[in-house]
Coordinates of C-alpha atoms in Angstrom, one line a residue:
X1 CA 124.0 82.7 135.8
X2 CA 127.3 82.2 135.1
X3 CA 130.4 82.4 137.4
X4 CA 130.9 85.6 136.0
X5 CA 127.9 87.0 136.6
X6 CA 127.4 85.2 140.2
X7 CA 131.3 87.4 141.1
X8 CA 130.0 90.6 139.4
X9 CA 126.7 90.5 141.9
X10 CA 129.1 89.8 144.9
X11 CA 131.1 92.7 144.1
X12 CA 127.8 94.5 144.8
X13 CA 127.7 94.2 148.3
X14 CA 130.0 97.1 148.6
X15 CA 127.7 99.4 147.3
X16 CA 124.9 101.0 149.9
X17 CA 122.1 98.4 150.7
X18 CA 119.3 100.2 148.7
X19 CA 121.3 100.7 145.7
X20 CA 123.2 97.2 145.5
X21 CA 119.3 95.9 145.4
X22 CA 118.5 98.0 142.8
X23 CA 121.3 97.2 140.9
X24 CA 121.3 93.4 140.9
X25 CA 117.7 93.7 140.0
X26 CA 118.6 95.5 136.5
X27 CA 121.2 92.9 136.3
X28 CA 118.8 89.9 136.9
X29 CA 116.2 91.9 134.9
X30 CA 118.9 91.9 131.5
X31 CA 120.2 88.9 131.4
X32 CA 116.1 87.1 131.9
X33 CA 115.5 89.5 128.7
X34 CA 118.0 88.5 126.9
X35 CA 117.5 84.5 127.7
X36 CA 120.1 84.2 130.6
X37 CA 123.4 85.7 129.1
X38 CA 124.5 89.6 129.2
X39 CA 125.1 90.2 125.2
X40 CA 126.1 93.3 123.2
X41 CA 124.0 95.1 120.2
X42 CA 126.6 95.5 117.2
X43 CA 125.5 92.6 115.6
X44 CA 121.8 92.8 115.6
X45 CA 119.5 94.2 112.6
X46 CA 115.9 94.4 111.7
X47 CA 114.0 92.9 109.0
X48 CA 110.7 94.6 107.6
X49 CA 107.9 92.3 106.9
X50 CA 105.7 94.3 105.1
X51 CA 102.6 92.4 104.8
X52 CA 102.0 91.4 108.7
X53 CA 103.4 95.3 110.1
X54 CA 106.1 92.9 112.4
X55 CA 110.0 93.1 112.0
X56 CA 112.2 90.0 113.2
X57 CA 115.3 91.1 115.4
X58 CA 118.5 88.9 114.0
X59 CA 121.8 88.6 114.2
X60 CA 124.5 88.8 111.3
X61 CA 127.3 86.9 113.7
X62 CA 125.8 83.7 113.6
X63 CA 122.7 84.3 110.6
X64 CA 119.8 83.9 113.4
X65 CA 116.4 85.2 113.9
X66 CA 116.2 86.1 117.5
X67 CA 112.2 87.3 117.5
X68 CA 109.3 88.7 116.0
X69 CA 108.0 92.0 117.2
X70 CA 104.3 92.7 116.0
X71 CA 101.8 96.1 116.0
X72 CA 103.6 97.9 113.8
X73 CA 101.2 99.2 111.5
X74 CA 101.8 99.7 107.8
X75 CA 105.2 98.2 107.0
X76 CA 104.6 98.7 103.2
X77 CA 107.0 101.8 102.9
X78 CA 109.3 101.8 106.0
X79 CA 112.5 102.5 107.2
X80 CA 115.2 102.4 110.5
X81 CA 117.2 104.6 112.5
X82 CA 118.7 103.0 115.5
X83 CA 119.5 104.9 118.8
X84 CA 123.4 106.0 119.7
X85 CA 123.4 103.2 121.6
X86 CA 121.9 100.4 119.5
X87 CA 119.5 99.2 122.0
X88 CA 116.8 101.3 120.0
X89 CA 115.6 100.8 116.3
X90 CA 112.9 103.7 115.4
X91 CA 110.8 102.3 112.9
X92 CA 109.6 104.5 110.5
X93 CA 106.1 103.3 109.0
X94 CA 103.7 104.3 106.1
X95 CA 100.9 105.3 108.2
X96 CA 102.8 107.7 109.9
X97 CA 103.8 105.7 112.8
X98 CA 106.7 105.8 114.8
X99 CA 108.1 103.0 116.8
X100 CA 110.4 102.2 119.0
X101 CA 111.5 98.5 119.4
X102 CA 113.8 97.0 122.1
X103 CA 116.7 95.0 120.2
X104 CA 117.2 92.8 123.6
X105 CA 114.0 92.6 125.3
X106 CA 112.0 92.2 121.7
X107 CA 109.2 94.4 122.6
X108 CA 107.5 97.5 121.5
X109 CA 108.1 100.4 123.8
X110 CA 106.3 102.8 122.5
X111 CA 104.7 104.0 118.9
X112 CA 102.8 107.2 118.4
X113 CA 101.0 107.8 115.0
X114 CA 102.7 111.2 114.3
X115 CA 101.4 112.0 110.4
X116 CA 98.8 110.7 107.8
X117 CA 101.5 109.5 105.8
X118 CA 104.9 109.1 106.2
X119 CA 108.5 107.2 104.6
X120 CA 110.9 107.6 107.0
X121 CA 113.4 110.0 109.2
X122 CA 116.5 110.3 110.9
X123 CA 118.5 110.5 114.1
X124 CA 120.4 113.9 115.0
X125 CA 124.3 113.8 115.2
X126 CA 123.8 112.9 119.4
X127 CA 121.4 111.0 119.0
X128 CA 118.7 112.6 121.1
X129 CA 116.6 114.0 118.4
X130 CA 114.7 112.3 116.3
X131 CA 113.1 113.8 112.3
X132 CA 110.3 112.3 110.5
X133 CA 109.4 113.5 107.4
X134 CA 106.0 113.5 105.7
X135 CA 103.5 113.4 102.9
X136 CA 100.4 114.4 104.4
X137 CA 100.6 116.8 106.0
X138 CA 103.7 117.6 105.0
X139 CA 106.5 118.8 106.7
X140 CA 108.6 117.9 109.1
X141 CA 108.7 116.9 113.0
X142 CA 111.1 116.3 115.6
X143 CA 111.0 114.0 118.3
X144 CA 112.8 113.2 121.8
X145 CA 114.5 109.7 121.2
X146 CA 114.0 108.7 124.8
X147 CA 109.9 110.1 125.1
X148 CA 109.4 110.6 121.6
X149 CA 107.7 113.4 123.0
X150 CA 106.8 116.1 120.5
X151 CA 109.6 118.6 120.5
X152 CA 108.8 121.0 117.1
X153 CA 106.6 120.6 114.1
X154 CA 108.0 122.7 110.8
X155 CA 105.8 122.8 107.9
X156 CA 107.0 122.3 104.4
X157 CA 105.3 125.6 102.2
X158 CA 107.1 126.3 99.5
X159 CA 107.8 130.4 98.1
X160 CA 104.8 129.6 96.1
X161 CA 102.6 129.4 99.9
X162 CA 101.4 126.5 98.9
X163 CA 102.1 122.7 101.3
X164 CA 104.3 120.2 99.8
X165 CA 106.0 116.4 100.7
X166 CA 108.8 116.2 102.2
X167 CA 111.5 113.6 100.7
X168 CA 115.4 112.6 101.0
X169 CA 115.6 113.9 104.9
X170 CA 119.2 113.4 105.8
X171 CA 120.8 114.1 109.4
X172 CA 124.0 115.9 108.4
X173 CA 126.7 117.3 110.9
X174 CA 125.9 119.7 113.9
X175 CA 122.5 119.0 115.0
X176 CA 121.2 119.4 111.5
X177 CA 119.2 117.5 108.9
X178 CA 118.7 118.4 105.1
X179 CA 116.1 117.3 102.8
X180 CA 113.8 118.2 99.9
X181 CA 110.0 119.5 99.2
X182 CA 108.4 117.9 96.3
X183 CA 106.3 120.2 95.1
X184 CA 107.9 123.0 96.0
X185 CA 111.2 122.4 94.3
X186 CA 113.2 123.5 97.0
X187 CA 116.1 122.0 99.5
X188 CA 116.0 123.1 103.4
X189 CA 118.3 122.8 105.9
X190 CA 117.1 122.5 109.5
X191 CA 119.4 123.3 112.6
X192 CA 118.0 121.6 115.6
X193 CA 120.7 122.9 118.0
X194 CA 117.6 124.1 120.2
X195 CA 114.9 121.6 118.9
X196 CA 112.0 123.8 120.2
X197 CA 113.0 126.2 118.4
X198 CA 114.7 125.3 115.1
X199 CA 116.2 127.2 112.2
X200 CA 115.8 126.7 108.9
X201 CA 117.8 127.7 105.6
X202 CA 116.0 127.4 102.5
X203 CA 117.3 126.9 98.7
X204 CA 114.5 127.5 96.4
X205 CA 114.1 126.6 92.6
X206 CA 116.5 123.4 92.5
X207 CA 114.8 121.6 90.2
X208 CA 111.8 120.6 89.3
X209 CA 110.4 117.6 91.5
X210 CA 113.1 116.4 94.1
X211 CA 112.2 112.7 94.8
X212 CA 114.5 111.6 96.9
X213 CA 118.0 112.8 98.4
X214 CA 120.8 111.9 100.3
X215 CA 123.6 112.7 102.4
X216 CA 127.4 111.8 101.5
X217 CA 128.9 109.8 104.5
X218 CA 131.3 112.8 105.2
X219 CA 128.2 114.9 106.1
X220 CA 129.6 117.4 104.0
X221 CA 127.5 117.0 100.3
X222 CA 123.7 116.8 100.3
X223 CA 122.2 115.6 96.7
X224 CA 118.4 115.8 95.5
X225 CA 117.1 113.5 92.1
X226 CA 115.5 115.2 90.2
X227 CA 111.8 113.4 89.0
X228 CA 110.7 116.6 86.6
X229 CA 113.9 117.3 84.8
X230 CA 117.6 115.8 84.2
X231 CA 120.1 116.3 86.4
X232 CA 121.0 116.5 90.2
X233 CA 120.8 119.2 92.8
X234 CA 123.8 119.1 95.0
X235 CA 123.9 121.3 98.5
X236 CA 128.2 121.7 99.5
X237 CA 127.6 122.2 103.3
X238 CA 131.4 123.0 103.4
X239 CA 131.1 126.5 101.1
X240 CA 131.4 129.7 102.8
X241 CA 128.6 131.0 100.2
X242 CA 125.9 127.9 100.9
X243 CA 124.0 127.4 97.6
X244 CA 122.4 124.4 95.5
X245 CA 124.3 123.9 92.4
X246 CA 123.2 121.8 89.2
X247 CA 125.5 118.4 88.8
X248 CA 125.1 115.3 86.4
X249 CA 123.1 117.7 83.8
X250 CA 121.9 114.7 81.8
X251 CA 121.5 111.9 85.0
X252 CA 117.9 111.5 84.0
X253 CA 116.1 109.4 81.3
X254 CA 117.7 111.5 79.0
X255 CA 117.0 112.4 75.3
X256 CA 115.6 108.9 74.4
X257 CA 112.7 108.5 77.0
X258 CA 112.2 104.7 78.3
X259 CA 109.5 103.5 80.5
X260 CA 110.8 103.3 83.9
X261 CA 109.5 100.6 86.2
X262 CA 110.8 101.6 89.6
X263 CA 112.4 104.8 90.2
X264 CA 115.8 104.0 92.1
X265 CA 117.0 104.8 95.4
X266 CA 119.3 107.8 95.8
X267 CA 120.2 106.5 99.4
X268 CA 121.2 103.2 98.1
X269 CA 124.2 105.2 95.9
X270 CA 127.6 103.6 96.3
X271 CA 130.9 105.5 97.0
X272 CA 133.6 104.0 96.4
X273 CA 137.1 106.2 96.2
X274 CA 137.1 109.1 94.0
X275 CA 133.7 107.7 92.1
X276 CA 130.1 107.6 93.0
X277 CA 128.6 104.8 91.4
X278 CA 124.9 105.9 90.5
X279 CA 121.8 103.7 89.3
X280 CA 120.6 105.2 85.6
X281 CA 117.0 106.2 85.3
X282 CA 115.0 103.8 82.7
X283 CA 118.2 102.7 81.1
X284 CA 119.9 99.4 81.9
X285 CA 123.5 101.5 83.2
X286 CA 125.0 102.1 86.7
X287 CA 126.4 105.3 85.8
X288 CA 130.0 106.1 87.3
X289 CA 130.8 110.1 88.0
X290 CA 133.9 111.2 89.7
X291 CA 132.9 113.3 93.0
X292 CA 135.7 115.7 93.4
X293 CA 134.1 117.1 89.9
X294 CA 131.0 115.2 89.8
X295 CA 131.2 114.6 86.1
X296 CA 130.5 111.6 84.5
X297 CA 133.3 109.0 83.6
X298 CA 131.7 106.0 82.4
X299 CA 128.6 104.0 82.3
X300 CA 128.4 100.2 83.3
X301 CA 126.1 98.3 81.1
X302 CA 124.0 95.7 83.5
X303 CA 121.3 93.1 83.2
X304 CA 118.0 95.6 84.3
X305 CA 117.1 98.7 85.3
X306 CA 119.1 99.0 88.7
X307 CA 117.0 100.0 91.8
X308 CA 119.8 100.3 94.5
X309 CA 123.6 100.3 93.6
X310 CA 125.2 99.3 97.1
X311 CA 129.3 99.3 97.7
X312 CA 131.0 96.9 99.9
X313 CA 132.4 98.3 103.2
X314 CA 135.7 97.5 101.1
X315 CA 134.7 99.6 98.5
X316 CA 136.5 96.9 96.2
X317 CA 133.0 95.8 94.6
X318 CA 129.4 97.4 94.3
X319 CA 126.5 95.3 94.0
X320 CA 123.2 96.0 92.2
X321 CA 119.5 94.9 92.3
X322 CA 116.9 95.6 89.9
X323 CA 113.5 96.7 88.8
X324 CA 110.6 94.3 87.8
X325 CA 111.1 92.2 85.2
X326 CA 114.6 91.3 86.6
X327 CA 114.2 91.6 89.9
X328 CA 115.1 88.2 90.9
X329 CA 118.6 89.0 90.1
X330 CA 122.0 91.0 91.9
X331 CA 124.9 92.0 89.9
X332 CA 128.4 92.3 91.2
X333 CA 130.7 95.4 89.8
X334 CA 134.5 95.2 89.9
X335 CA 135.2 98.9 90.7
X336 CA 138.9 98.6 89.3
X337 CA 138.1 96.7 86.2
X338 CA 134.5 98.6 85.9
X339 CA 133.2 95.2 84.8
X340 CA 130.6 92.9 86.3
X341 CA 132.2 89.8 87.6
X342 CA 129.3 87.9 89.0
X343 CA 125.7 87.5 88.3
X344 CA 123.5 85.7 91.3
X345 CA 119.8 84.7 90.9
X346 CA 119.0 84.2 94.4
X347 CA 115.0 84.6 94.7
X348 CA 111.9 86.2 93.6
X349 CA 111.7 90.0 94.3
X350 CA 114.8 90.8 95.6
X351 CA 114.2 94.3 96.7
X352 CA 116.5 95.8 99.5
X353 CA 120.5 94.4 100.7
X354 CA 122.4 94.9 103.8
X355 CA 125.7 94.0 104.2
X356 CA 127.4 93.0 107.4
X357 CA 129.6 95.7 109.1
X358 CA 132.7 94.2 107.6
X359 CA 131.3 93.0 104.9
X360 CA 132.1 89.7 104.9
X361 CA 127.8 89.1 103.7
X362 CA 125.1 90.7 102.4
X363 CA 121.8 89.9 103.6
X364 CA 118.8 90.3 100.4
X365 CA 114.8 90.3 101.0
X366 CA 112.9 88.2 98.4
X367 CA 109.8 89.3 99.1
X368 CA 107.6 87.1 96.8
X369 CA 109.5 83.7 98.3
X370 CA 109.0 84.6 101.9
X371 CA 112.7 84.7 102.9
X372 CA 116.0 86.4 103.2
X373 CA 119.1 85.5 102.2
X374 CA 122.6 85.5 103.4
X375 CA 125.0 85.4 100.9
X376 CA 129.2 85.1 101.4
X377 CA 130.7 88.4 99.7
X378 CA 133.8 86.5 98.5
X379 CA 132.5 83.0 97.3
X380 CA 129.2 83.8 96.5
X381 CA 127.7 81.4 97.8
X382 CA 124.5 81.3 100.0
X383 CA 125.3 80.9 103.9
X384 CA 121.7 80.9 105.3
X385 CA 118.2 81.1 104.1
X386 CA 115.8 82.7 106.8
X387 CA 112.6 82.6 106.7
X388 CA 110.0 85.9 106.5
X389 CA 106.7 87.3 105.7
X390 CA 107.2 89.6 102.8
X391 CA 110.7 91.2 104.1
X392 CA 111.5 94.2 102.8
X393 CA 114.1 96.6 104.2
X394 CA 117.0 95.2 106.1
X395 CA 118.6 97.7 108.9
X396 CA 121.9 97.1 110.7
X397 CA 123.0 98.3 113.4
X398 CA 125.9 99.8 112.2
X399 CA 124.5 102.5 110.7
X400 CA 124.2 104.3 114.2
X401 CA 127.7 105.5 113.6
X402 CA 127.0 106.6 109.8
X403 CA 126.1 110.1 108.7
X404 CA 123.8 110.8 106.1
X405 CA 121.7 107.2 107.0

């Protein structure tokens, strides 16, 4: 221990006996688990490695893998929340498992299988509740963070009575959480305020097929893609008269129907101003739409069809991975000029990016080299190579403090 630690312990002996004990222990107990030194959170992330159902726990200050925590299950669609803290990560997994992983001990607290199949959920606004939506069954459930006891299971039938998937679940402001039914066409908001008992609004005929959705980091807009049709389906959780609206009528594949190859991430949209910056559907574009009006502006020509369209912390530059055949490349997008200003080849499959809190790197998974890759936001060049089994996702902690993640 160091001196610090050594005079923090001493001060103990003015607590009662009984409780000083119990207090040095936890102390002791910490800093074994976290090899000897007391350490903070805000740095830390998780890595998916899809293939082996583990996720490394590493560190963006100095590019380091920490550990390896196995059992996971099936990593092949998966995603992160982290708790208020960021002690937590919840790891969301195909199979519909739900984990919880210690970032500073390295271990697996707990994991319940809670559907048949399942890609992903969210954390409430205080970050006691947790939401996992589902494809089979369907539906909804919420979650204690702490117990990840059971807490209220809300299934997704549409007006037509009949089950659908759930997609795009968002947490948004106030204890509440938005997202989309597939089948069912239709946009529900869920109040958890009393998470035994929740409420739900629900906006039917939006569109045909919502795939995927997200939530503006304000809290205030949620936004459904459309797979059957062209166009979006916004939700304004500001307007006194709450009701879905029809944006971006021809964000689609349009007129001239292309093969698409990977349909793109809604959550990975960049805002960056007064412009979203939006990955086109079969068409090599990142389409630009102002979101005040949330008509289109302009379209940025790029080198594939773009799979996730990511904006520096900055918002000075957006950066954009593709689908196969060119996904072994990232493109970087000037926002002022409009105009790509770098082109980076840096592995086979790059599939998701992070960036650092401050965005100094980004951190991309090439899945089909085994490794991930740190990159510096302002040279370009690589800072680290890490190695990895299949990585996938990337998760920062940051994102505890970030609506609509």
């Amino acid at each position: 221990m160091t001196s610090k630690n050594i005079q923090s312990t001493s001060s103990l002996r003015r607590l009662p006996g009984a409780l000083s004990i119990l207090v040095a222990a936890l102390a002791l107990a910490g800093c074994a688990a976290t090899g000897g030194a007391v350490r903070g959170t805000g740095d830390l992330g998780v890595v998916i490695e899809r293939a082996t159902g583990s996720v490394q726990i590493v560190e963006n200050s100095t590019d380091t893998s920490l550990a390896q925590v196995k059992g996971l299950g099936d990593l092949s669609h998966a995603s992160v929340v982290f708790s208020r803290d960021t002690r937590y990560a919840y790891v969301f997994g195909r199979d519909g498992g739900l984990s919880k992983v210690d970032m500073l001990t390295h271990k697996l607290v707990k994991r319940v299988i809670q559907a048949g199949n399942s890609i992903g959920g969210a954390v409430s606004t205080d970050g006691r509740i947790l939401a996992a939506q589902n494809y089979e069954p369907g539906g909804v459930k919420l979650f204690d963070a702490d117990t990840l006891e059971l807490l209220a299971d809300i299934p997704a039938v549409g007006a037509d009575g009949k089950p659908s998937k759930v997609v795009g679940l968002a947490d948004l402001p106030g204890q509440r959480f938005a997202y989309s039914l597939f089948e069912a066409g239709e946009i529900w908001m869920l109040d958890a305020s009393n998470p035994r008992q929740p409420k739900v609004t629900k906006f039917h005929n939006v569109g045909k097929q919502p795939y995927d959705g997200l939530g503006s980091s304000n809290g205030r807009y949620y936004i459904a893609g459309l797979y059957g049709e062209d166009g979006l389906a916004m939700l304004d959780t500001w307007a006194k008269d709450l009701q879905v609206r029809r944006i971006l009528p021809d964000y689609g594949k349009g007129r001239e129907k292309q093969p698409v190859y990977k349909m793109p991430h809604l959550r990975g949209w960049a805002i960056s101003g007064d412009y979203a910056f939006l990955p086109a559907i079969g068409h090599k574009q990142v389409l630009v739409a102002d979101n005040r009006s949330w008509n289109q502006v302009t379209a940025v020509p790029v080198y594939g069809q773009p799979v996730f369209v990511m904006a520096e912390p900055s918002g000075r530059k957006v950066w954009v991975n593709f689908a196969f055949p060119h996904n072994d490349t990232l493109q970087v997008i000037d926002v002022p000029s409009m105009k790509v200003v770098q082109t980076l080849k840096p592995g086979k499959a790059i599939l998701h990016m992070e960036f650092s809190p401050k965005g100094d790197e980004i951190w991309v998974s090439s899945r089909d080299e085994n490794k991930v890759v740190v990159i510096d936001t302002q040279s370009y060049t690589t800072r680290k190579v890490l190695p990895a089994e299949s990585p996938s996702g990337i998760f920062f902690t940051w994102r505890a403090s970030r609506m609509g993640m």
